[in-house]
Amino acid sequence: MRNKVELLAPAGSPEGIRAAVQSGAGAVYMGFGMFNARRNAQGFSHDEMADAIAYCRARDVKTNITLNILAGDRELEDALEDAKFLYEAGADALIIQDLGLARLIHAHAPDFALHASTQMTIHTLDAAKQARDIGFSRVVLSRECSREEIKLITEQAGVETEVFVHGALCMCYSGQCYLSAVIGQRSGNRGLCAQPCRLPYSVGYPLSLKDLMLAGHVAELSDWGVSSLKIEGRMKRPEYAAIVTKVYSDLLREHRRPTAEERDILRRVFSRDGFTDGYYTGKLGNSMFGTKTDVPMNEVKKLYDEAAHRFAEGKEAPLVPVSLCFTARKDTGAVLSADGVSVVMPVEQAQNRPTTPEMIEKSLRKTGGTPFYIENMRIEVQDGLMIPASVMNGMRRDALDLLLAKRGVAPSRDWLHGSVLPRDDEAAAREGFRGYTAAVRTKAQADALRELGLETVYVPLEVAAQTGLPAILPRVFSDNEQPQIEMLLGEAMSRGTDTVLAGNIGHIPLAKRLGFTVHGDFGLNAYNSKTLSALAEMGVSRQTLSFEARLAQIRDMRGPLETDLIVYGRLPLMIFENCAIRRQHGGKCSCQNGVTYLTDRRKERFPLLNEFGCRNTLLNSRPLCLREDFARLGIQTARLQFTIESPEECARIARAFLSGAPLDGEFTNGLYKRGVE
């Protein structure tokens, strides 16, 4: 039997709910409150959200609500109140990024389905299994996943998978983009990304990707057992959602590829120089890039008008099957039952023409204007009775109205109060500030720091395999590349290291299987104390705190593991699957030929560095330099993050931090004092 895959459509407003549902969505996702990744969308009030959930439930459409940003310690209580409201209102699932918030919600409502947001950067089998093991019932895979990776994870992870099939693509892996935050204080991890990747740079638009379109692949995704196909677009108008949802709903129901006309419809309603399936098919390169295409309104007006008519107030597609049972007897009257609700009316003896079962069926099948269609009908009528058509029509309307109201009632759920989570009371046991760590990119940089007395020096995995120093795992690698990672880890361990720096939740089980001590890197987005506890429970013993947090937030963070804070270096702003260095050099691979720069409109130069697997990291134009009384912040170590500095510069800067001497240069305090929105 073919897998019944859910089509998940966006809804940014109450009107958007109708647009998605009446166009064939099996589920909708919506934002609520201040803890969702489209905070500047129209959104829903409490009453509107409760009504939207009831509207969808009555029509057999699931509701997945986004609470998918990072929350600070002082915000967790409010976020938990939002989750409680949504739970009691009957939402089907929450889409979560923050590990600490997920941990709290799971403790209070263990039966509330939690979906791991794409902001958690899940793109490997180990990451999906780790999400499953900490309580997530579904993972929303990174848009960069190939067809082979999606198939592997879907078939072997033991957790539902959700795959984006249409809409905007970010140049950076979701959850790992800090560009908007660092240059403009509007954080993607906090729901207010300003999309600087869509702006021009010195070489045109090197960070602007075309929109994703997997319309030609929905049948195979369904065949593999993918649970949900997701359409991006909560910020777009309802007509957009209606048009795109209708196309994908037809493709999914009919298990086929799109026609030329359907492809043209998708192009006209919105595209960026067309579409791409490059990540899915593995065909990366220049063909994936594009900017918004402006289509004249006269080309799309008819599409918009047709879509708006389909979801206008009062319009109803036949979505829900119903079984009707009608009996009429002189002693009991006429009784119409519809899936558990009943309407009773008196009957009278026929004076002329008695009512027949055929006449009754004709009246009862008129379900237009309701979300119901008749699946089964049973009619028993005693001979010689008269039931006017107006009475039968009224009974049908009343019964279906009662059934619709009944279906919309929220289920009875108990939110557990006073839940005590393990390990949260261990925070006070941490010792005070001990000193400095460093992360480098080359063996020469590590050698220059060797005799300075730093607490730990982390090196890239390839360098660790040569030196035996603690290894930095590549923030992104695929399941196909994992055997090489494991080989290098084996070599590093044989050289004497037993420690890795992990930047993804998928790294943690891998490192533990191989016997390594796990330190968590910034990519894990540790933004509150509950996340520290969650990471400790996974096996992390030291965690780098988010550099998007203010100093006051960092002082608030208390968890049962050691904490590290990046205090010097060019902060990593983005990580790309699509090699931007290659594009800068005319399509030739120049990843090993020094530093490439990306220059913005203000003439700021952002270094581009090669990463494992021909990926890139974009660094900030200026290095961070934070000089504080670190003991007062409650951290155990402070990290110097060296990237393009020479070995001599690394040593000079490290000595200045160790001795308290001043540093000359043009620096930034990052986000520690100004924070992010």
XYZ file of N, CA and C in Angstrom, residues 7-224:
654
model
N 0.813 16.610 3.019
C 1.233 17.844 2.360
C 1.057 18.977 3.355
N 2.162 19.608 3.722
C 2.186 20.628 4.775
C 2.312 22.006 4.143
N 1.296 22.833 4.319
C 1.234 24.145 3.667
C 1.380 25.264 4.692
N 1.901 26.422 4.257
C 2.088 27.549 5.175
C 0.811 28.356 5.352
N 0.654 28.949 6.521
C -0.479 29.847 6.775
C 0.004 30.966 7.693
N 0.047 32.175 7.160
C 0.514 33.300 7.955
C -0.596 34.133 8.550
N -1.858 33.736 8.319
C -2.996 34.517 8.793
C -4.225 33.616 8.793
N -5.323 34.045 9.449
C -6.559 33.250 9.384
C -7.028 33.010 7.955
N -6.874 33.998 7.086
C -7.239 33.801 5.687
C -6.341 32.747 5.045
N -5.068 32.754 5.454
C -4.135 31.763 4.928
C -4.505 30.346 5.328
N -5.148 30.182 6.473
C -5.617 28.856 6.890
C -6.629 28.324 5.885
N -7.624 29.152 5.554
C -8.629 28.718 4.583
C -7.986 28.435 3.231
N -7.026 29.280 2.841
C -6.364 29.095 1.551
C -5.700 27.727 1.476
N -5.003 27.341 2.530
C -4.291 26.062 2.533
C -5.256 24.885 2.593
N -6.214 24.960 3.507
C -7.122 23.827 3.722
C -8.000 23.586 2.498
N -8.555 24.654 1.934
C -9.462 24.498 0.802
C -8.728 24.173 -0.499
N -7.394 24.215 -0.458
C -6.606 23.893 -1.653
C -5.958 22.523 -1.581
N -6.233 21.770 -0.506
C -5.775 20.387 -0.471
C -4.682 20.060 0.518
N -4.346 20.956 1.431
C -3.314 20.651 2.426
C -3.794 19.580 3.391
N -2.902 18.658 3.740
C -3.208 17.679 4.772
C -2.831 18.173 6.147
N -2.010 19.229 6.180
C -1.593 19.855 7.436
C -1.186 21.283 7.120
N -1.257 22.151 8.111
C -0.782 23.520 7.962
C 0.186 23.822 9.091
N 1.112 24.746 8.820
C 1.965 25.218 9.912
C 1.819 26.724 10.043
N 1.764 27.154 11.301
C 1.483 28.545 11.640
C 2.429 28.994 12.740
N 2.676 30.291 12.777
C 3.443 30.857 13.872
C 2.519 31.418 14.931
N 3.010 31.450 16.163
C 2.212 32.011 17.251
C 3.122 32.721 18.230
N 2.694 33.893 18.672
C 3.425 34.614 19.704
C 4.767 35.132 19.214
N 5.685 35.297 20.148
C 6.986 35.912 19.862
C 8.105 34.893 19.696
N 7.774 33.625 19.636
C 8.831 32.616 19.614
C 8.791 31.790 18.329
N 8.476 32.451 17.218
C 8.476 31.738 15.944
C 9.355 32.477 14.945
N 9.824 31.740 13.930
C 10.857 32.253 13.029
C 10.353 33.221 11.970
N 9.113 33.659 12.086
C 8.601 34.742 11.233
C 7.893 35.740 12.141
N 8.685 36.331 13.047
C 8.078 37.177 14.070
C 7.423 38.421 13.488
N 7.863 38.849 12.290
C 7.250 40.037 11.692
C 6.122 39.688 10.739
N 5.646 38.437 10.762
C 4.445 38.064 10.013
C 3.210 38.580 10.752
N 2.053 38.545 10.072
C 0.815 39.050 10.678
C 0.489 38.299 11.963
N 0.573 36.983 11.930
C 0.376 36.185 13.132
C -1.080 36.030 13.532
N -1.280 35.397 14.691
C -2.602 35.056 15.193
C -2.734 35.503 16.645
N -3.892 36.039 16.998
C -4.206 36.267 18.404
C -4.545 34.928 19.043
N -4.735 34.919 20.358
C -5.112 33.679 21.037
C -6.430 33.129 20.486
N -7.419 34.006 20.342
C -8.716 33.548 19.841
C -8.612 33.071 18.400
N -7.850 33.807 17.574
C -7.686 33.409 16.176
C -6.972 32.070 16.065
N -5.978 31.840 16.906
C -5.260 30.572 16.857
C -6.160 29.423 17.296
N -6.923 29.624 18.374
C -7.842 28.570 18.820
C -8.866 28.262 17.732
N -9.378 29.303 17.072
C -10.348 29.095 15.989
C -9.697 28.379 14.805
N -8.461 28.749 14.493
C -7.762 28.120 13.362
C -7.530 26.636 13.619
N -7.124 26.300 14.844
C -6.899 24.896 15.192
C -8.208 24.118 15.106
N -9.296 24.700 15.616
C -10.599 24.032 15.560
C -11.067 23.872 14.115
N -10.877 24.908 13.305
C -11.261 24.847 11.890
C -10.543 23.686 11.198
N -9.259 23.569 11.437
C -8.478 22.499 10.795
C -8.863 21.126 11.340
N -9.017 21.020 12.646
C -9.345 19.724 13.242
C -10.674 19.210 12.696
N -11.640 20.093 12.567
C -12.955 19.688 12.069
C -12.890 19.157 10.645
N -11.836 19.534 9.921
C -11.712 19.144 8.519
C -10.601 18.124 8.293
N -10.171 17.460 9.349
C -9.136 16.412 9.269
C -7.802 16.945 8.776
N -7.471 18.189 9.103
C -6.202 18.794 8.722
C -5.383 19.020 9.990
N -4.151 18.549 10.005
C -3.282 18.679 11.173
C -2.782 20.114 11.311
N -2.453 20.500 12.543
C -1.893 21.828 12.806
C -0.548 21.686 13.497
N 0.494 22.200 12.841
C 1.850 22.200 13.384
C 2.238 23.649 13.651
N 2.520 23.984 14.891
C 2.750 25.381 15.272
C 4.242 25.600 15.513
N 4.757 26.705 14.963
C 6.185 26.985 15.063
C 6.500 27.758 16.345
N 7.267 27.114 17.217
C 7.950 27.801 18.328
C 9.436 27.569 18.082
N 9.908 28.020 16.928
C 11.181 27.536 16.395
C 12.293 28.573 16.413
N 12.425 29.293 17.525
C 13.580 30.176 17.702
C 14.230 29.866 19.045
N 15.393 30.474 19.267
C 16.089 30.328 20.540
C 15.463 31.258 21.576
N 15.347 30.770 22.793
C 14.761 31.563 23.884
C 15.777 31.700 25.010
N 15.880 32.902 25.555
C 16.757 33.116 26.693
C 16.135 32.607 27.988
N 16.931 32.512 29.036
C 16.435 32.003 30.316
C 15.216 32.769 30.813
N 15.235 34.087 30.643
C 14.136 34.895 31.157
C 12.905 34.851 30.252
N 13.019 34.192 29.109
C 11.888 34.066 28.190
C 11.239 32.691 28.243
N 11.888 31.736 28.865
C 11.403 30.361 28.821
C 10.012 30.208 29.438
N 9.751 30.946 30.491
C 8.437 30.841 31.125
C 7.332 31.287 30.179
N 7.570 32.388 29.440
C 6.574 32.861 28.478
C 6.417 31.869 27.327
N 7.532 31.329 26.856
C 7.469 30.340 25.773
C 6.694 29.106 26.220
N 6.895 28.721 27.473
C 6.190 27.556 28.003
C 4.690 27.836 28.131
N 4.338 29.073 28.458
C 2.920 29.435 28.516
C 2.278 29.341 27.132
N 3.013 29.773 26.103
C 2.500 29.635 24.739
C 2.288 28.163 24.394
N 3.250 27.330 24.767
C 3.132 25.896 24.484
C 1.934 25.299 25.209
N 1.723 25.714 26.445
C 0.586 25.214 27.220
C -0.734 25.604 26.558
N -0.839 26.855 26.134
C -2.050 27.296 25.449
C -2.307 26.464 24.188
N -1.270 26.236 23.400
C -1.416 25.486 22.150
C -1.773 24.031 22.421
N -1.199 23.481 23.466
C -1.503 22.095 23.857
C -2.973 21.961 24.228
N -3.450 22.882 25.049
C -4.838 22.812 25.504
C -5.823 23.177 24.392
N -5.356 23.974 23.420
C -6.208 24.315 22.284
C -6.308 23.171 21.282
N -5.450 22.164 21.429
C -5.545 20.984 20.581
C -4.623 20.954 19.387
N -3.574 21.798 19.363
C -2.606 21.727 18.264
C -2.012 20.322 18.193
N -1.698 19.892 16.982
C -1.198 18.528 16.806
C 0.290 18.402 17.105
N 1.076 19.448 16.826
C 2.523 19.341 17.031
C 3.123 20.731 17.150
N 4.287 20.783 17.769
C 5.084 22.009 17.812
C 6.378 21.771 17.045
N 6.792 22.783 16.278
C 8.068 22.742 15.563
C 9.061 23.549 16.399
N 10.112 22.879 16.878
C 10.998 23.457 17.896
C 12.445 23.480 17.411
N 13.148 24.581 17.690
C 14.597 24.640 17.479
C 15.354 24.487 18.790
N 14.882 25.141 19.838
C 15.631 25.256 21.086
C 15.577 23.945 21.876
N 16.728 23.344 22.112
C 16.787 22.070 22.826
C 16.267 22.191 24.253
N 16.542 23.313 24.892
C 16.082 23.495 26.264
C 14.578 23.643 26.348
N 13.990 24.399 25.422
C 12.539 24.564 25.395
C 11.866 23.226 25.089
N 12.418 22.470 24.146
C 11.858 21.153 23.827
C 11.868 20.251 25.054
N 12.941 20.303 25.794
C 13.074 19.480 27.004
C 12.008 19.847 28.032
N 11.751 21.139 28.208
C 10.736 21.601 29.149
C 9.336 21.173 28.720
N 9.026 21.380 27.446
C 7.685 21.026 26.955
C 7.447 19.533 27.096
N 8.445 18.740 26.767
C 8.301 17.284 26.853
C 8.050 16.840 28.298
N 8.638 17.549 29.246
C 8.422 17.199 30.655
C 6.993 17.507 31.094
N 6.420 18.587 30.584
C 5.065 18.997 30.984
C 3.978 18.310 30.167
N 4.297 17.926 28.932
C 3.294 17.317 28.047
C 3.958 16.226 27.220
N 4.252 15.084 27.831
C 5.004 14.037 27.122
C 4.291 13.481 25.898
N 2.979 13.705 25.780
C 2.255 13.206 24.608
C 2.112 14.260 23.510
N 2.698 15.442 23.704
C 2.637 16.508 22.707
C 3.736 16.242 21.670
N 3.354 16.058 20.413
C 4.339 15.755 19.368
C 5.251 16.954 19.140
N 6.557 16.704 19.160
C 7.557 17.739 18.905
C 8.292 17.405 17.616
N 8.380 18.384 16.727
C 9.092 18.224 15.470
C 10.368 19.054 15.520
N 11.482 18.430 15.202
C 12.780 19.118 15.235
C 12.880 20.021 14.009
N 12.919 21.325 14.248
C 12.947 22.309 13.175
C 14.161 22.128 12.277
N 14.025 22.582 11.039
C 15.190 22.612 10.149
C 16.290 23.493 10.726
N 15.935 24.395 11.653
C 16.922 25.230 12.342
C 17.867 24.404 13.232
N 17.542 23.131 13.458
C 18.452 22.271 14.222
C 19.519 21.640 13.338
N 19.486 21.935 12.040
C 20.531 21.510 11.090
C 20.704 19.990 11.075
N 19.603 19.274 10.961
C 19.656 17.810 10.933
C 19.779 17.346 9.481
N 20.914 16.725 9.171
C 21.177 16.306 7.795
C 21.886 14.949 7.726
N 21.987 14.256 8.863
C 22.616 12.938 8.873
C 21.760 11.957 9.664
N 22.038 10.678 9.461
C 21.316 9.628 10.164
C 21.539 9.727 11.665
N 22.774 9.964 12.093
C 23.054 10.086 13.527
C 22.293 11.250 14.151
N 22.195 12.366 13.440
C 21.480 13.530 13.983
C 19.997 13.227 14.123
N 19.422 12.558 13.134
C 18.000 12.213 13.199
C 17.725 11.251 14.353
N 18.612 10.264 14.539
C 18.434 9.322 15.647
C 18.596 10.014 16.992
N 19.523 10.965 17.073
C 19.703 11.699 18.323
C 18.459 12.513 18.652
N 17.882 13.165 17.644
C 16.641 13.916 17.865
C 15.531 12.980 18.344
N 15.439 11.837 17.724
C 14.440 10.837 18.152
C 14.647 10.449 19.610
N 15.884 10.226 19.990
C 16.182 9.732 21.336
C 15.909 10.758 22.426
N 15.873 12.035 22.074
C 15.601 13.054 23.092
C 14.151 13.526 23.046
N 13.303 12.819 22.274
C 11.873 13.082 22.382
C 11.182 13.649 21.171
N 11.900 13.879 20.071
C 11.247 14.398 18.870
C 10.623 13.246 18.088
N 9.399 13.466 17.598
C 8.729 12.439 16.801
C 8.938 12.635 15.309
N 9.457 13.800 14.932
C 9.711 14.084 13.514
C 10.903 15.007 13.396
N 11.673 14.858 12.314
C 12.773 15.780 12.026
C 12.505 16.452 10.679
N 12.691 17.772 10.661
C 12.593 18.537 9.422
C 14.004 18.645 8.867
N 14.273 17.942 7.790
C 15.633 17.809 7.289
C 16.122 19.099 6.652
N 17.447 19.297 6.713
C 18.059 20.456 6.057
C 17.734 20.438 4.572
N 17.527 21.616 4.022
C 17.197 21.715 2.599
C 18.342 21.232 1.716
N 19.537 21.180 2.273
C 20.708 20.769 1.498
C 20.803 19.260 1.294
N 19.945 18.480 1.928
C 20.041 17.024 1.831
C 19.766 16.550 0.401
N 20.560 15.592 -0.031
C 20.366 14.990 -1.348
C 19.290 13.917 -1.274
N 18.874 13.433 -2.430
C 17.859 12.374 -2.466
C 18.343 11.128 -1.739
N 19.644 10.790 -1.883
C 20.181 9.607 -1.219
C 20.163 9.768 0.296
N 20.478 10.975 0.773
C 20.488 11.220 2.217
C 19.070 11.180 2.785
N 18.130 11.770 2.063
C 16.736 11.743 2.514
C 16.237 10.310 2.600
N 16.517 9.525 1.591
C 16.060 8.131 1.555
C 16.665 7.332 2.709
N 17.968 7.497 2.935
C 18.657 6.778 4.012
C 18.059 7.120 5.371
N 17.920 8.410 5.649
C 17.419 8.834 6.953
C 15.975 8.376 7.142
N 15.162 8.520 6.102
C 13.753 8.131 6.191
C 13.608 6.642 6.483
N 14.424 5.840 5.842
C 14.279 4.391 5.966
C 14.921 3.825 7.223
N 15.912 4.532 7.808
C 16.686 3.913 8.884
C 16.662 4.642 10.218
N 16.179 5.878 10.264
C 16.305 6.658 11.503
C 15.273 6.279 12.561
N 14.157 5.680 12.174
C 13.124 5.356 13.159
C 12.392 6.573 13.664
N 12.312 7.616 12.850
C 11.611 8.845 13.209
C 11.002 9.402 11.927
N 9.871 10.089 12.030
C 9.263 10.687 10.853
C 10.203 11.727 10.239
N 10.150 11.849 8.908
C 10.938 12.875 8.226
C 10.017 13.836 7.492
N 10.429 15.089 7.485
C 9.715 16.150 6.776
C 10.701 16.814 5.831
N 10.302 17.017 4.579
C 11.207 17.515 3.548
C 10.593 18.734 2.878
N 11.368 19.806 2.774
C 10.925 20.966 2.008
C 10.883 20.603 0.529
N 9.778 20.937 -0.145
C 9.651 20.634 -1.564
C 9.467 21.878 -2.418
N 9.161 23.027 -1.791
C 8.934 24.217 -2.602
C 9.139 25.465 -1.753
N 9.794 26.471 -2.362
C 9.934 27.757 -1.696
C 11.366 28.217 -1.587
N 11.569 29.221 -0.762
C 12.857 29.899 -0.677
C 13.952 28.988 -0.139
N 15.148 29.172 -0.687
C 16.354 28.494 -0.208
C 17.308 29.523 0.371
N 17.863 29.228 1.551
C 18.920 30.053 2.119
C 20.266 29.532 1.629
N 21.223 30.422 1.467
C 22.568 30.009 1.077
C 23.233 29.230 2.196
N 22.909 29.596 3.430
C 23.519 28.961 4.601
C 22.615 27.864 5.144
N 23.228 26.858 5.752
C 22.457 25.853 6.465
C 21.611 26.536 7.537
N 20.323 26.219 7.568
C 19.426 26.820 8.559
C 19.892 26.499 9.972
N 19.842 27.515 10.828
C 20.302 27.367 12.202
C 21.759 27.713 12.389
N 22.496 27.851 11.267
C 23.926 28.153 11.335
C 24.251 29.518 10.736
N 23.221 30.331 10.473
C 23.442 31.637 9.859
C 23.409 32.731 10.923
N 24.493 33.480 11.002
C 24.607 34.568 11.982
C 24.891 35.903 11.287
N 24.820 35.915 9.952
C 25.165 37.113 9.190
C 24.246 38.274 9.538
N 22.940 38.063 9.476
C 21.990 39.133 9.763
C 22.139 39.631 11.198
N 22.411 38.715 12.116
C 22.558 39.093 13.525
C 23.792 39.959 13.742
N 24.932 39.519 13.224
C 26.195 40.200 13.519
C 26.282 41.552 12.830
N 25.760 41.659 11.587
C 25.901 42.939 10.901
C 24.716 43.871 11.131
N 23.586 43.341 11.621
C 22.421 44.202 11.768
C 21.556 43.939 12.978
N 22.001 43.041 13.882
C 21.296 42.715 15.123
C 19.936 42.049 14.905
N 19.658 41.593 13.686
C 18.398 40.887 13.420
C 18.734 39.424 13.152
N 18.445 38.596 14.123
C 18.925 37.219 14.094
C 17.921 36.268 13.454
N 18.409 35.419 12.558
C 17.592 34.344 12.028
C 17.222 33.332 13.089
N 18.091 33.124 14.053
C 17.808 32.209 15.159
C 16.805 32.792 16.150
N 16.462 34.070 15.949
C 15.465 34.717 16.797
C 14.247 35.168 15.993
N 14.191 34.761 14.715
C 12.996 34.989 13.919
C 12.912 36.310 13.200
N 14.036 37.035 13.076
C 13.970 38.355 12.436
C 15.066 38.547 11.395
N 15.391 37.520 10.649
C 16.440 37.627 9.630
C 16.102 38.726 8.628
N 17.083 39.587 8.336
C 16.892 40.678 7.381
C 17.276 40.271 5.960
N 17.672 39.032 5.753
C 18.024 38.472 4.446
C 19.128 39.250 3.727
N 20.262 39.499 4.389
C 21.369 40.165 3.691
C 21.944 39.316 2.561
N 21.644 38.022 2.556
C 22.124 37.165 1.469
C 21.462 37.518 0.140
N 20.349 38.230 0.156
C 19.678 38.622 -1.084
C 20.220 39.931 -1.653
N 21.166 40.561 -0.967
C 21.707 41.849 -1.398
C 22.863 41.656 -2.384
N 23.154 42.698 -3.175
C 24.306 42.599 -4.084
C 25.626 42.737 -3.333
N 26.635 42.060 -3.850
C 28.013 42.188 -3.361
C 28.882 42.579 -4.544
N 30.180 42.568 -4.348
C 31.089 43.062 -5.387
C 31.004 42.254 -6.668
N 30.477 41.034 -6.579
C 30.392 40.166 -7.764
C 28.937 39.825 -8.076
N 28.041 40.777 -7.876
C 26.633 40.534 -8.172
C 25.878 40.022 -6.965
N 25.209 38.890 -7.119
C 24.387 38.302 -6.055
C 24.887 36.887 -5.748
N 26.071 36.789 -5.135
C 26.690 35.468 -4.964
C 26.048 34.602 -3.882
N 25.123 35.171 -3.075
C 24.514 34.414 -1.979
C 23.017 34.204 -2.180
N 22.484 34.586 -3.332
C 21.042 34.512 -3.572
C 20.721 33.295 -4.443
N 20.089 32.302 -3.835
C 19.723 31.090 -4.546
C 18.327 31.203 -5.149
N 18.112 30.470 -6.225
C 16.767 30.322 -6.762
C 15.880 29.617 -5.737
N 14.585 29.675 -5.957
C 13.670 28.934 -5.101
C 13.746 27.443 -5.408
N 13.460 26.670 -4.392
C 13.412 25.212 -4.508
C 12.116 24.778 -5.196
N 12.219 23.762 -6.068
C 11.017 23.117 -6.599
C 11.317 21.630 -6.788
N 10.627 20.802 -5.995
C 10.757 19.350 -6.117
C 9.458 18.727 -6.623
N 8.717 19.485 -7.418
C 7.439 18.984 -7.921
C 7.612 17.690 -8.710
N 8.739 17.537 -9.373
C 8.974 16.335 -10.155
C 9.402 15.135 -9.345
N 9.527 15.297 -8.019
C 10.068 14.222 -7.186
C 9.123 13.789 -6.068
N 7.903 14.329 -6.035
C 7.021 14.032 -4.901
C 6.636 12.553 -4.853
N 6.536 11.913 -6.013
C 6.130 10.502 -6.025
C 7.183 9.625 -5.350
N 8.454 9.850 -5.661
C 9.480 9.005 -5.048
C 9.648 9.317 -3.563
N 9.486 10.570 -3.173
C 9.541 10.902 -1.747
C 8.435 10.172 -0.991
N 7.265 10.131 -1.585
C 6.155 9.399 -0.984
C 6.463 7.911 -0.903
N 7.020 7.355 -1.965
C 7.330 5.924 -1.994
C 8.349 5.529 -0.927
N 9.277 6.430 -0.610
C 10.308 6.120 0.394
C 9.764 6.130 1.810
